[in-house]
Tab-separated table of C-alpha atoms and ligand atoms in Angstrom:
chain	number	residue	atom	x	y	z
A	1	UNK	CA	-20.771	33.168	-10.352
A	2	UNK	CA	-21.381	33.216	-14.093
A	3	UNK	CA	-22.056	29.941	-15.865
A	4	UNK	CA	-19.168	28.223	-17.548
A	5	UNK	CA	-18.857	28.666	-21.288
A	6	UNK	CA	-17.517	25.899	-23.461
A	7	UNK	CA	-14.944	28.257	-24.966
A	8	UNK	CA	-13.147	28.491	-21.607
A	9	UNK	CA	-11.995	24.903	-21.936
A	10	UNK	CA	-8.220	25.014	-22.292
A	11	UNK	CA	-6.814	21.558	-23.107
A	12	UNK	CA	-3.175	22.602	-22.850
A	13	UNK	CA	-3.694	24.122	-19.404
A	14	UNK	CA	-5.484	21.019	-18.198
A	15	UNK	CA	-2.739	18.730	-19.462
A	16	UNK	CA	-0.122	20.772	-17.609
A	17	UNK	CA	-1.969	20.356	-14.303
A	18	UNK	CA	-2.992	16.718	-14.643
A	19	UNK	CA	-1.676	15.496	-11.303
A	20	UNK	CA	-3.138	13.888	-8.177
A	21	UNK	CA	-4.971	15.779	-5.484
A	22	UNK	CA	-7.858	15.486	-2.996
A	23	UNK	CA	-11.411	16.013	-4.240
A	24	UNK	CA	-12.152	18.322	-1.296
A	25	UNK	CA	-15.477	16.751	-0.446
A	26	UNK	CA	-14.132	17.514	3.024
A	27	UNK	CA	-11.316	19.584	4.449
A	28	UNK	CA	-9.196	18.232	6.002
A	29	UNK	CA	-9.394	15.361	3.502
A	30	UNK	CA	-10.215	11.863	4.763
A	31	UNK	CA	-6.535	10.914	4.428
A	32	UNK	CA	-5.918	13.103	7.503
A	33	UNK	CA	-8.357	11.185	9.742
A	34	UNK	CA	-6.672	9.300	12.611
A	35	UNK	CA	-7.650	6.369	14.850
A	36	UNK	CA	-7.102	8.569	17.910
A	37	UNK	CA	-10.577	9.920	17.208
A	38	UNK	CA	-13.088	7.419	18.584
A	39	UNK	CA	-16.660	7.054	19.862
A	40	UNK	CA	-15.980	9.352	22.849
A	41	UNK	CA	-15.041	12.194	20.533
A	42	UNK	CA	-18.168	11.554	18.472
A	43	UNK	CA	-20.330	11.703	21.603
A	44	UNK	CA	-18.722	15.004	22.597
A	45	UNK	CA	-19.252	16.449	19.112
A	46	UNK	CA	-22.924	15.432	19.157
A	47	UNK	CA	-23.414	16.922	22.630
A	48	UNK	CA	-21.740	20.188	21.601
A	49	UNK	CA	-23.844	20.378	18.453
A	50	UNK	CA	-27.033	20.232	20.558
A	51	UNK	CA	-25.742	23.097	22.697
A	52	UNK	CA	-25.363	25.520	19.794
A	53	UNK	CA	-27.652	28.555	20.229
A	54	UNK	CA	-29.364	27.599	16.961
A	55	UNK	CA	-28.808	23.840	16.505
A	56	UNK	CA	-28.308	22.863	12.891
A	57	UNK	CA	-30.743	20.574	11.103
A	58	UNK	CA	-29.582	17.066	10.299
A	59	UNK	CA	-28.561	15.302	7.126
A	60	UNK	CA	-28.488	11.485	7.137
A	61	UNK	CA	-26.310	9.373	4.882
A	62	UNK	CA	-26.976	5.622	4.829
A	63	UNK	CA	-24.329	3.378	3.287
A	64	UNK	CA	-25.439	0.060	1.803
A	65	UNK	CA	-22.255	-1.741	0.760
A	66	UNK	CA	-23.579	-4.676	-1.284
A	67	UNK	CA	-23.328	-4.991	-5.076
A	68	UNK	CA	-24.360	-7.886	-7.287
A	69	UNK	CA	-21.212	-7.820	-9.434
A	70	UNK	CA	-17.957	-5.840	-9.508
A	71	UNK	CA	-17.502	-2.918	-11.880
A	72	UNK	CA	-13.775	-2.971	-12.552
A	73	UNK	CA	-13.276	0.802	-12.271
A	74	UNK	CA	-14.916	0.976	-8.841
A	75	UNK	CA	-13.167	2.618	-5.904
A	76	UNK	CA	-16.145	2.513	-3.518
A	77	UNK	CA	-16.302	0.548	-0.289
A	78	UNK	CA	-18.500	-2.340	-1.391
A	79	UNK	CA	-19.023	-6.066	-0.949
A	80	UNK	CA	-19.967	-8.299	-3.869
A	81	UNK	CA	-22.792	-10.609	-2.850
A	82	UNK	CA	-25.950	-12.055	-4.358
A	83	UNK	CA	-27.224	-13.332	-1.024
A	84	UNK	CA	-30.275	-11.322	0.148
A	85	UNK	CA	-29.780	-12.708	3.659
A	86	UNK	CA	-26.623	-10.612	3.968
A	87	UNK	CA	-28.588	-7.413	3.309
A	88	UNK	CA	-31.145	-8.440	5.892
A	89	UNK	CA	-28.452	-9.084	8.488
A	90	UNK	CA	-26.824	-5.762	7.634
A	91	UNK	CA	-30.142	-4.042	8.176
A	92	UNK	CA	-30.344	-5.505	11.690
A	93	UNK	CA	-27.012	-3.893	12.535
A	94	UNK	CA	-27.920	-0.649	10.826
A	95	UNK	CA	-30.986	-0.471	13.034
A	96	UNK	CA	-28.828	-0.992	16.106
A	97	UNK	CA	-26.602	1.852	14.978
A	98	UNK	CA	-29.632	4.099	14.479
A	99	UNK	CA	-30.813	3.242	18.000
A	100	UNK	CA	-27.397	4.165	19.435
A	101	UNK	CA	-26.938	7.312	17.369
A	102	UNK	CA	-30.322	9.027	17.215
A	103	UNK	CA	-30.644	9.674	20.996
A	104	UNK	CA	-27.380	11.647	20.883
A	105	UNK	CA	-29.128	14.394	18.920
A	106	UNK	CA	-31.958	16.499	20.304
A	107	UNK	CA	-35.228	15.199	19.016
A	108	UNK	CA	-36.387	18.600	17.782
A	109	UNK	CA	-33.575	18.718	15.209
A	110	UNK	CA	-35.213	18.062	11.846
A	111	UNK	CA	-33.738	15.861	9.178
A	112	UNK	CA	-33.673	17.923	5.978
A	113	UNK	CA	-31.624	15.561	3.852
A	114	UNK	CA	-31.540	11.807	3.501
A	115	UNK	CA	-29.241	10.056	1.070
A	116	UNK	CA	-28.734	6.347	0.432
A	117	UNK	CA	-25.420	5.522	-1.219
A	118	UNK	CA	-23.267	2.512	-1.744
A	119	UNK	CA	-22.512	-0.013	-2.980
A	120	UNK	CA	-25.921	-0.483	-4.503
A	121	UNK	CA	-28.648	0.666	-2.082
A	122	UNK	CA	-31.367	-0.776	-4.300
A	123	UNK	CA	-30.240	-4.294	-3.323
A	124	UNK	CA	-32.465	-3.636	-0.293
A	125	UNK	CA	-35.732	-5.290	-1.253
A	126	UNK	CA	-38.829	-3.061	-0.848
A	127	UNK	CA	-39.954	-4.649	2.466
A	128	UNK	CA	-36.459	-4.138	3.927
A	129	UNK	CA	-36.310	-0.576	2.696
A	130	UNK	CA	-39.748	0.156	4.153
A	131	UNK	CA	-38.601	-1.323	7.472
A	132	UNK	CA	-35.479	0.835	7.471
A	133	UNK	CA	-37.413	4.001	6.622
A	134	UNK	CA	-39.837	3.293	9.416
A	135	UNK	CA	-36.957	2.828	11.840
A	136	UNK	CA	-35.354	6.097	10.765
A	137	UNK	CA	-38.640	7.943	11.181
A	138	UNK	CA	-39.195	6.371	14.570
A	139	UNK	CA	-35.818	7.532	15.871
A	140	UNK	CA	-35.173	10.808	14.063
A	141	UNK	CA	-37.438	13.748	13.336
A	142	UNK	CA	-37.799	12.739	9.728
A	143	UNK	CA	-41.000	13.404	7.820
A	144	UNK	CA	-40.409	12.860	4.132
A	145	UNK	CA	-42.086	15.608	2.136
A	146	UNK	CA	-41.370	18.244	-0.459
A	147	UNK	CA	-38.998	20.158	1.826
A	148	UNK	CA	-36.882	17.084	2.650
A	149	UNK	CA	-34.360	16.020	0.035
A	150	UNK	CA	-34.560	12.238	0.050
A	151	UNK	CA	-32.445	10.514	-2.566
A	152	UNK	CA	-30.985	7.173	-3.515
A	153	UNK	CA	-28.226	6.057	-5.865
A	154	UNK	CA	-29.712	3.511	-8.276
A	155	UNK	CA	-28.191	0.847	-10.468
A	156	UNK	CA	-30.625	0.408	-13.406
A	157	UNK	CA	-29.323	-3.119	-14.001
A	158	UNK	CA	-30.948	-4.282	-10.778
A	159	UNK	CA	-33.764	-1.792	-10.398
A	160	UNK	CA	-37.134	-1.926	-12.132
A	161	UNK	CA	-40.034	0.493	-12.436
A	162	UNK	CA	-41.822	-1.057	-9.448
A	163	UNK	CA	-38.816	-0.338	-7.251
A	164	UNK	CA	-38.784	3.317	-8.312
A	165	UNK	CA	-42.509	3.562	-7.548
A	166	UNK	CA	-41.827	2.072	-4.110
A	167	UNK	CA	-39.209	4.744	-3.519
A	168	UNK	CA	-41.686	7.475	-4.401
A	169	UNK	CA	-44.288	5.931	-2.074
A	170	UNK	CA	-41.729	5.977	0.751
A	171	UNK	CA	-41.091	9.691	0.218
A	172	UNK	CA	-37.967	9.620	-1.945
A	173	UNK	CA	-37.990	12.571	-4.316
A	174	UNK	CA	-34.640	12.309	-6.109
A	175	UNK	CA	-32.517	9.622	-7.671
A	176	UNK	CA	-28.989	9.432	-8.903
A	177	UNK	CA	-28.369	6.946	-11.690
A	178	UNK	CA	-24.988	5.434	-12.504
A	179	UNK	CA	-24.381	5.196	-16.255
A	180	UNK	CA	-20.634	5.753	-16.875
A	181	UNK	CA	-20.710	4.977	-20.616
A	182	UNK	CA	-23.252	3.301	-22.923
A	183	UNK	CA	-20.674	2.058	-25.392
A	184	UNK	CA	-20.717	-1.794	-25.429
A	185	UNK	CA	-16.918	-2.110	-25.763
A	186	UNK	CA	-16.353	0.124	-22.750
A	187	UNK	CA	-19.050	-1.663	-20.777
A	188	UNK	CA	-17.417	-5.021	-21.495
A	189	UNK	CA	-13.998	-3.696	-20.451
A	190	UNK	CA	-15.353	-2.511	-17.086
A	191	UNK	CA	-17.755	-5.437	-16.491
A	192	UNK	CA	-20.881	-3.290	-16.413
A	193	UNK	CA	-23.403	-4.161	-19.097
A	194	UNK	CA	-26.249	-1.685	-18.887
A	195	UNK	CA	-28.576	-0.781	-21.706
A	196	UNK	CA	-29.998	2.588	-22.587
A	197	UNK	CA	-33.458	1.012	-22.268
A	198	UNK	CA	-32.871	-0.120	-18.672
A	199	UNK	CA	-31.659	3.339	-17.806
A	200	UNK	CA	-34.507	5.125	-19.568
A	201	UNK	CA	-37.080	2.986	-17.767
A	202	UNK	CA	-35.759	4.005	-14.364
A	203	UNK	CA	-35.561	7.705	-15.237
A	204	UNK	CA	-38.953	7.846	-16.962
A	205	UNK	CA	-40.589	6.122	-14.007
A	206	UNK	CA	-38.994	8.570	-11.583
A	207	UNK	CA	-40.392	11.436	-13.645
A	208	UNK	CA	-43.829	9.826	-13.838
A	209	UNK	CA	-43.777	9.467	-10.030
A	210	UNK	CA	-43.108	13.194	-9.681
A	211	UNK	CA	-39.515	12.942	-8.425
A	212	UNK	CA	-38.004	16.413	-8.133
A	213	UNK	CA	-34.538	15.643	-9.394
A	214	UNK	CA	-32.792	13.052	-11.526
A	215	UNK	CA	-29.047	13.018	-11.778
A	216	UNK	CA	-26.789	10.857	-13.940
A	217	UNK	CA	-23.160	9.924	-13.341
A	218	UNK	CA	-20.724	9.433	-16.211
A	219	UNK	CA	-17.039	8.612	-16.173
A	220	UNK	CA	-14.398	9.662	-18.669
A	221	UNK	CA	-11.005	8.028	-18.889
A	222	UNK	CA	-12.391	4.451	-18.893
A	223	UNK	CA	-10.737	1.671	-20.872
A	224	UNK	CA	-11.558	1.557	-24.584
A	225	UNK	CA	-13.341	4.890	-24.561
A	226	UNK	CA	-13.209	6.799	-27.825
A	227	UNK	CA	-14.234	10.340	-28.559
A	228	UNK	CA	-17.005	9.238	-30.922
A	229	UNK	CA	-18.336	6.646	-28.497
A	230	UNK	CA	-18.374	9.046	-25.559
A	231	UNK	CA	-20.056	11.741	-27.637
A	232	UNK	CA	-22.814	9.258	-28.429
A	233	UNK	CA	-23.175	8.460	-24.710
A	234	UNK	CA	-23.450	12.178	-24.013
A	235	UNK	CA	-26.130	12.597	-26.679
A	236	UNK	CA	-28.045	9.626	-25.256
A	237	UNK	CA	-27.821	11.039	-21.738
A	238	UNK	CA	-28.887	14.522	-22.848
A	239	UNK	CA	-31.929	12.931	-24.505
A	240	UNK	CA	-32.833	11.421	-21.106
A	241	UNK	CA	-32.963	15.037	-19.793
A	242	UNK	CA	-31.559	14.587	-16.280
A	243	UNK	CA	-31.474	17.688	-14.079
A	244	UNK	CA	-27.856	17.121	-13.099
A	245	UNK	CA	-24.954	15.341	-14.714
A	246	UNK	CA	-21.697	14.499	-12.960
A	247	UNK	CA	-18.717	13.563	-15.137
A	248	UNK	CA	-15.996	12.030	-13.036
A	249	UNK	CA	-12.493	11.363	-14.228
A	250	UNK	CA	-11.550	7.707	-13.786
A	251	UNK	CA	-8.712	7.366	-11.266
A	252	UNK	CA	-6.662	4.258	-12.040
A	253	UNK	CA	-5.214	3.177	-8.686
A	254	UNK	CA	-4.841	-0.619	-9.038
A	255	UNK	CA	-2.444	-0.799	-6.079
A	256	UNK	CA	-5.299	0.455	-3.901
A	257	UNK	CA	-8.412	-1.005	-5.555
A	258	UNK	CA	-8.162	-4.687	-6.378
A	259	UNK	CA	-10.937	-4.688	-9.004
A	260	UNK	CA	-9.010	-2.158	-11.081
A	261	UNK	CA	-6.294	-4.757	-11.659
A	262	UNK	CA	-8.722	-6.315	-14.151
A	263	UNK	CA	-8.401	-3.223	-16.330
A	264	UNK	CA	-5.659	-3.393	-18.939
A	265	UNK	CA	-3.442	-0.337	-18.717
A	266	UNK	CA	-2.983	-0.371	-22.486
A	267	UNK	CA	-6.762	0.070	-22.908
A	268	UNK	CA	-6.782	3.333	-20.951
A	269	UNK	CA	-7.012	6.652	-22.822
A	270	UNK	CA	-3.887	8.791	-22.671
A	271	UNK	CA	-3.952	12.281	-21.168
A	272	UNK	CA	-4.752	13.928	-24.520
A	273	UNK	CA	-7.767	11.678	-25.036
A	274	UNK	CA	-8.950	12.106	-21.424
A	275	UNK	CA	-8.951	15.840	-21.942
A	276	UNK	CA	-10.683	15.506	-25.306
A	277	UNK	CA	-13.394	13.398	-23.630
A	278	UNK	CA	-13.912	16.046	-20.958
A	279	UNK	CA	-13.895	18.720	-23.662
A	280	UNK	CA	-16.630	16.865	-25.547
A	281	UNK	CA	-18.728	16.793	-22.383
A	282	UNK	CA	-18.287	20.524	-21.815
A	283	UNK	CA	-19.164	21.289	-25.440
A	284	UNK	CA	-22.216	19.037	-25.743
A	285	UNK	CA	-23.634	19.763	-22.303
A	286	UNK	CA	-23.123	23.503	-22.783
A	287	UNK	CA	-24.937	23.347	-26.126
A	288	UNK	CA	-27.786	21.445	-24.444
A	289	UNK	CA	-28.244	24.191	-21.835
A	290	UNK	CA	-26.396	22.653	-18.881
A	291	UNK	CA	-24.347	24.987	-16.730
A	292	UNK	CA	-21.012	24.100	-15.216
A	293	UNK	CA	-21.395	24.200	-11.438
A	294	UNK	CA	-17.726	23.507	-10.898
A	295	UNK	CA	-15.237	20.686	-11.185
A	296	UNK	CA	-17.174	17.721	-12.614
A	297	UNK	CA	-20.792	18.816	-12.015
A	298	UNK	CA	-23.272	20.217	-14.509
A	299	UNK	CA	-26.915	21.165	-13.989
A	300	UNK	CA	-29.808	22.628	-15.919
A	301	UNK	CA	-30.208	26.377	-15.533
A	302	UNK	CA	-33.395	25.981	-13.474
A	303	UNK	CA	-31.893	23.396	-11.102
A	304	UNK	CA	-31.637	24.112	-7.370
A	305	UNK	CA	-27.830	23.761	-7.482
A	306	UNK	CA	-27.502	26.570	-10.020
A	307	UNK	CA	-29.852	28.761	-7.990
A	308	UNK	CA	-27.980	27.992	-4.761
A	309	UNK	CA	-24.729	28.930	-6.441
A	310	UNK	CA	-26.224	32.218	-7.651
A	311	UNK	CA	-27.380	32.976	-4.080
A	312	UNK	CA	-23.926	32.099	-2.694
A	313	UNK	CA	-25.327	29.124	-0.747
A	314	UNK	CA	-23.762	26.198	-2.560
A	315	UNK	CA	-21.987	23.669	-0.354
A	316	UNK	CA	-19.520	20.910	-1.057
A	317	UNK	CA	-19.961	17.653	0.810
A	318	UNK	CA	-19.420	13.922	0.426
A	319	UNK	CA	-22.113	13.683	-2.239
A	320	UNK	CA	-20.441	16.385	-4.333
A	321	UNK	CA	-22.330	19.681	-4.364
A	322	UNK	CA	-25.361	20.395	-2.203
A	323	UNK	CA	-27.877	23.159	-1.675
A	324	UNK	CA	-28.167	22.645	2.073
A	325	UNK	CA	-25.880	24.785	4.158
A	326	UNK	CA	-25.201	24.172	7.802
A	327	UNK	CA	-26.543	20.670	8.402
A	328	UNK	CA	-24.784	18.236	10.697
A	329	UNK	CA	-24.155	15.105	8.650
A	330	UNK	CA	-24.723	11.749	10.351
A	331	UNK	CA	-23.236	8.817	8.458
A	332	UNK	CA	-24.835	5.439	9.124
A	333	UNK	CA	-23.500	2.099	7.993
A	334	UNK	CA	-20.121	0.585	7.362
A	335	UNK	CA	-17.445	3.116	6.240
A	336	UNK	CA	-19.831	6.088	6.284
A	337	UNK	CA	-18.505	9.521	7.209
A	338	UNK	CA	-20.091	11.965	9.653
A	339	UNK	CA	-19.460	15.681	9.913
A	340	UNK	CA	-20.773	16.981	13.237
A	341	UNK	CA	-19.850	20.544	14.117
A	342	UNK	CA	-16.082	20.827	13.748
A	343	UNK	CA	-15.470	17.072	13.672
A	344	UNK	CA	-15.231	14.438	10.970
A	345	UNK	CA	-15.469	10.750	11.703
A	346	UNK	CA	-15.637	7.542	9.755
A	347	UNK	CA	-17.203	4.227	10.683
A	348	UNK	CA	-15.359	0.916	10.541
A	349	UNK	CA	-14.555	0.010	6.936
A	350	UNK	CA	-14.722	-3.764	7.412
A	351	UNK	CA	-18.083	-5.425	7.924
A	352	UNK	CA	-16.778	-7.673	10.724
A	353	UNK	CA	-15.411	-4.709	12.710
A	354	UNK	CA	-18.609	-2.737	12.114
A	355	UNK	CA	-20.733	-5.635	13.408
A	356	UNK	CA	-18.392	-6.295	16.357
A	357	UNK	CA	-18.625	-2.692	17.587
A	358	UNK	CA	-22.415	-2.763	17.477
A	359	UNK	CA	-22.578	-6.156	19.176
A	360	UNK	CA	-20.533	-4.633	21.998
A	361	UNK	CA	-23.012	-1.742	22.177
A	362	UNK	CA	-20.392	0.712	20.880
A	363	UNK	CA	-20.681	3.306	18.160
A	364	UNK	CA	-18.699	1.892	15.202
A	365	UNK	CA	-16.549	5.030	14.865
A	366	UNK	CA	-13.047	3.993	13.752
A	367	UNK	CA	-11.229	7.221	12.966
A	368	UNK	CA	-11.713	10.915	12.434
A	369	UNK	CA	-10.502	14.275	13.634
A	370	UNK	CA	-11.491	17.438	15.427
A	371	UNK	CA	-10.793	20.381	13.165
A	372	UNK	CA	-8.269	22.846	14.540
A	373	UNK	CA	-8.967	26.604	14.365
A	374	UNK	CA	-6.592	26.681	11.386
A	375	UNK	CA	-8.520	23.839	9.690
A	376	UNK	CA	-11.775	25.786	10.080
A	377	UNK	CA	-10.305	28.857	8.420
A	378	UNK	CA	-8.766	26.891	5.566
A	379	UNK	CA	-11.951	24.844	5.101
A	380	UNK	CA	-13.865	28.091	4.579
A	381	UNK	CA	-11.302	29.286	2.000
A	382	UNK	CA	-11.458	25.952	0.145
A	383	UNK	CA	-15.273	26.024	0.248
A	384	UNK	CA	-15.243	29.506	-1.341
A	385	UNK	CA	-12.966	28.297	-4.132
A	386	UNK	CA	-14.723	24.969	-4.761
A	387	UNK	CA	-18.293	26.344	-4.641
A	388	UNK	CA	-18.062	29.967	-5.709
A	389	UNK	CA	-14.790	30.126	-7.631
A	390	UNK	CA	-13.861	33.278	-5.776
A	391	UNK	CA	-12.751	34.457	-2.392
A	392	UNK	CA	-13.693	37.930	-1.182
A	393	UNK	CA	-10.707	38.874	0.963
A	394	UNK	CA	-12.376	41.650	3.006
A	395	UNK	CA	-15.374	39.474	3.868
A	396	UNK	CA	-13.055	36.578	4.729
A	397	UNK	CA	-10.917	38.780	6.998
A	398	UNK	CA	-14.046	40.070	8.750
A	399	UNK	CA	-15.397	36.543	9.262
A	400	UNK	CA	-12.191	35.197	10.727
A	401	UNK	CA	-10.655	38.374	12.203
A	402	UNK	CA	-7.302	37.976	10.514
A	403	UNK	CA	-4.990	39.669	8.063
A	404	UNK	CA	-5.304	37.559	4.920
A	405	UNK	CA	-1.995	38.585	3.326
A	406	UNK	CA	0.125	37.655	6.308
A	407	UNK	CA	-1.896	34.554	7.267
A	408	UNK	CA	-1.909	33.187	3.712
A	409	UNK	CA	1.475	34.460	2.530
A	410	UNK	CA	2.538	30.923	1.557
A	411	UNK	CA	-0.737	30.315	-0.295
A	412	UNK	CA	-0.363	33.564	-2.236
A	413	UNK	CA	3.153	32.503	-3.254
A	414	UNK	CA	1.750	29.204	-4.565
A	415	UNK	CA	-1.099	30.979	-6.358
A	416	UNK	CA	1.217	33.439	-8.166
A	417	UNK	CA	2.363	30.962	-10.862
A	418	UNK	CA	-1.220	29.756	-11.280
A	419	UNK	CA	-2.203	33.386	-11.877
A	420	UNK	CA	0.527	33.703	-14.503
A	421	UNK	CA	-0.837	30.617	-16.229
A	422	UNK	CA	-4.367	32.022	-16.274
A	423	UNK	CA	-6.078	29.810	-13.643
A	424	UNK	CA	-6.811	32.651	-11.212
A	425	UNK	CA	-6.673	36.420	-11.040
A	426	UNK	CA	-5.293	37.979	-7.885
A	427	UNK	CA	-6.440	41.473	-6.968
A	428	UNK	CA	-6.089	43.250	-3.608
A	429	UNK	CA	-9.711	42.482	-2.717
A	430	UNK	CA	-10.382	39.157	-4.352
A	431	UNK	CA	-9.074	35.851	-5.618
A	432	UNK	CA	-11.084	34.882	-8.671
A	433	UNK	CA	-10.923	31.603	-10.539
A	434	UNK	CA	-10.940	32.176	-14.301
A	435	UNK	CA	-13.387	30.240	-16.514
A	436	UNK	CA	-10.497	27.996	-17.602
A	437	UNK	CA	-9.441	27.526	-13.960
A	438	UNK	CA	-12.851	26.175	-13.013
A	439	UNK	CA	-11.826	22.770	-14.320
A	440	UNK	CA	-8.835	22.914	-11.981
A	441	UNK	CA	-10.502	23.974	-8.745
A	442	UNK	CA	-8.709	21.138	-6.944
A	443	UNK	CA	-5.309	22.450	-8.028
A	444	UNK	CA	-6.210	25.918	-6.741
A	445	UNK	CA	-7.718	24.585	-3.493
A	446	UNK	CA	-4.516	22.589	-2.886
A	447	UNK	CA	-2.718	25.917	-2.280
A	448	UNK	CA	-4.885	26.407	0.855
A	449	UNK	CA	-4.423	22.827	2.069
A	450	UNK	CA	-2.182	22.410	5.073
A	451	UNK	CA	-2.591	18.624	5.243
A	452	UNK	CA	-1.677	17.615	1.693
A	453	UNK	CA	1.659	19.047	0.608
A	454	UNK	CA	1.824	19.304	-3.218
A	455	UNK	CA	4.826	16.969	-3.247
A	456	UNK	CA	3.044	14.473	-1.002
A	457	UNK	CA	0.001	14.552	-3.282
A	458	UNK	CA	2.107	12.971	-5.992
A	459	UNK	CA	3.242	10.203	-3.643
A	460	UNK	CA	-0.013	9.088	-2.005
A	461	UNK	CA	-2.763	7.447	-4.023
A	462	UNK	CA	-5.095	10.344	-4.790
A	463	UNK	CA	-7.097	10.765	-7.951
A	464	UNK	CA	-5.895	12.932	-10.834
A	465	UNK	CA	-7.044	16.538	-11.155
A	466	UNK	CA	-8.326	15.840	-14.706
B	501	SF4	S1	-19.602	1.097	-9.399
B	501	SF4	FE1	-21.382	0.974	-8.073
B	501	SF4	S2	-22.423	-0.901	-8.741
B	501	SF4	FE2	-20.358	-1.022	-9.569
B	501	SF4	S3	-19.193	-2.177	-8.017
B	501	SF4	FE3	-18.937	0.013	-7.552
B	501	SF4	S4	-20.498	0.500	-6.073
B	501	SF4	FE4	-21.056	-1.452	-7.044
């Protein structure tokens, strides 16, 4: 897929399609998970995954839910606490979960990816983190090294250079740094005061420690954002030279996320400004040599994501885009999501329920689903659109032994108006997303989604496409 050019940005088209939809970090989306899926189903999925002729390597996600203070825009599953004893207790339970989970997977299956997310994973003090890493290595075939992607999401407000050095010593080789916006007025409106200096210190230390990849998260659509202010943030971030930049659109869902009720609706940018903010990002990042991977992700031309996309090996998962195909994902910790074979499952989302399950010696799986044959086919189609912005119909038919036109007649009907509007081109052999359509991959993917009807998407609390 060719890199995105800034000229493909079509504000009018984006405004017309600014409506809710899933982010397709999974298909079916997490809204389709049900409580009928429990620990027994997880055990069966793990057993089946070991029986594959070529068992897939493993990817571990560890969720640390604690944060020191609430950012008002936040939609993550997190617990505000300044009590280090709570992290220590959590670690005890996490270790129990590791002890229950690891034996379900054959020991010769290597861990190729390790990601700590949250919450704020760096609330784990270095001795706790070292203890957890040791426990993971004791129970999984995990040997941190250059060929293992080991990353952590960092909050520079509570993370110093020594912490980053500790991460490097423990084998972490990538960090993801939350920034959102450097403008003081925006930071005050979202209760996240974070200086450029704090951020630079973390990133420079990671570089000095030889970390392979630094990524920065920004958000557009926050209260009190202005075009000038956001452009300055972009210039500041570009000067920090991260390898990857993710620019998420703020989803204001105060009925679902309590902290967002602290944001004044009148402070939010309107649709025109949201699109102008995104346009500024596309323009400035493009001029600085970043390529548009898709949706809200940008990366430097020499980054592994860009290369994976060029080789046709890019994947979409719960961390956004990934270079690792075909790993089974094991989620550890409260609310974490696993993707084992053709199953998705999510752990208990309340700390008390998560602890209670582990005290009873049970896996804390609360809900999930086994993908149907139809889900597997549609997931492949959505993956092609989200990662490669095209779907080769002949190759797809050969992979799934089906007649695309009859199987996806309804999808093609939904795509026809999008083709007229210039989001996709439809030819007998291929569906191709246009450069302008690459900002609306979610809208295009929705046409393949059998779980989220377009009308329903407007009724349930999903984030906006822009
Ligand atoms: S944005 Fe990050 S640091 Fe802020 S409350 Fe949410 S999880 Fe915590």
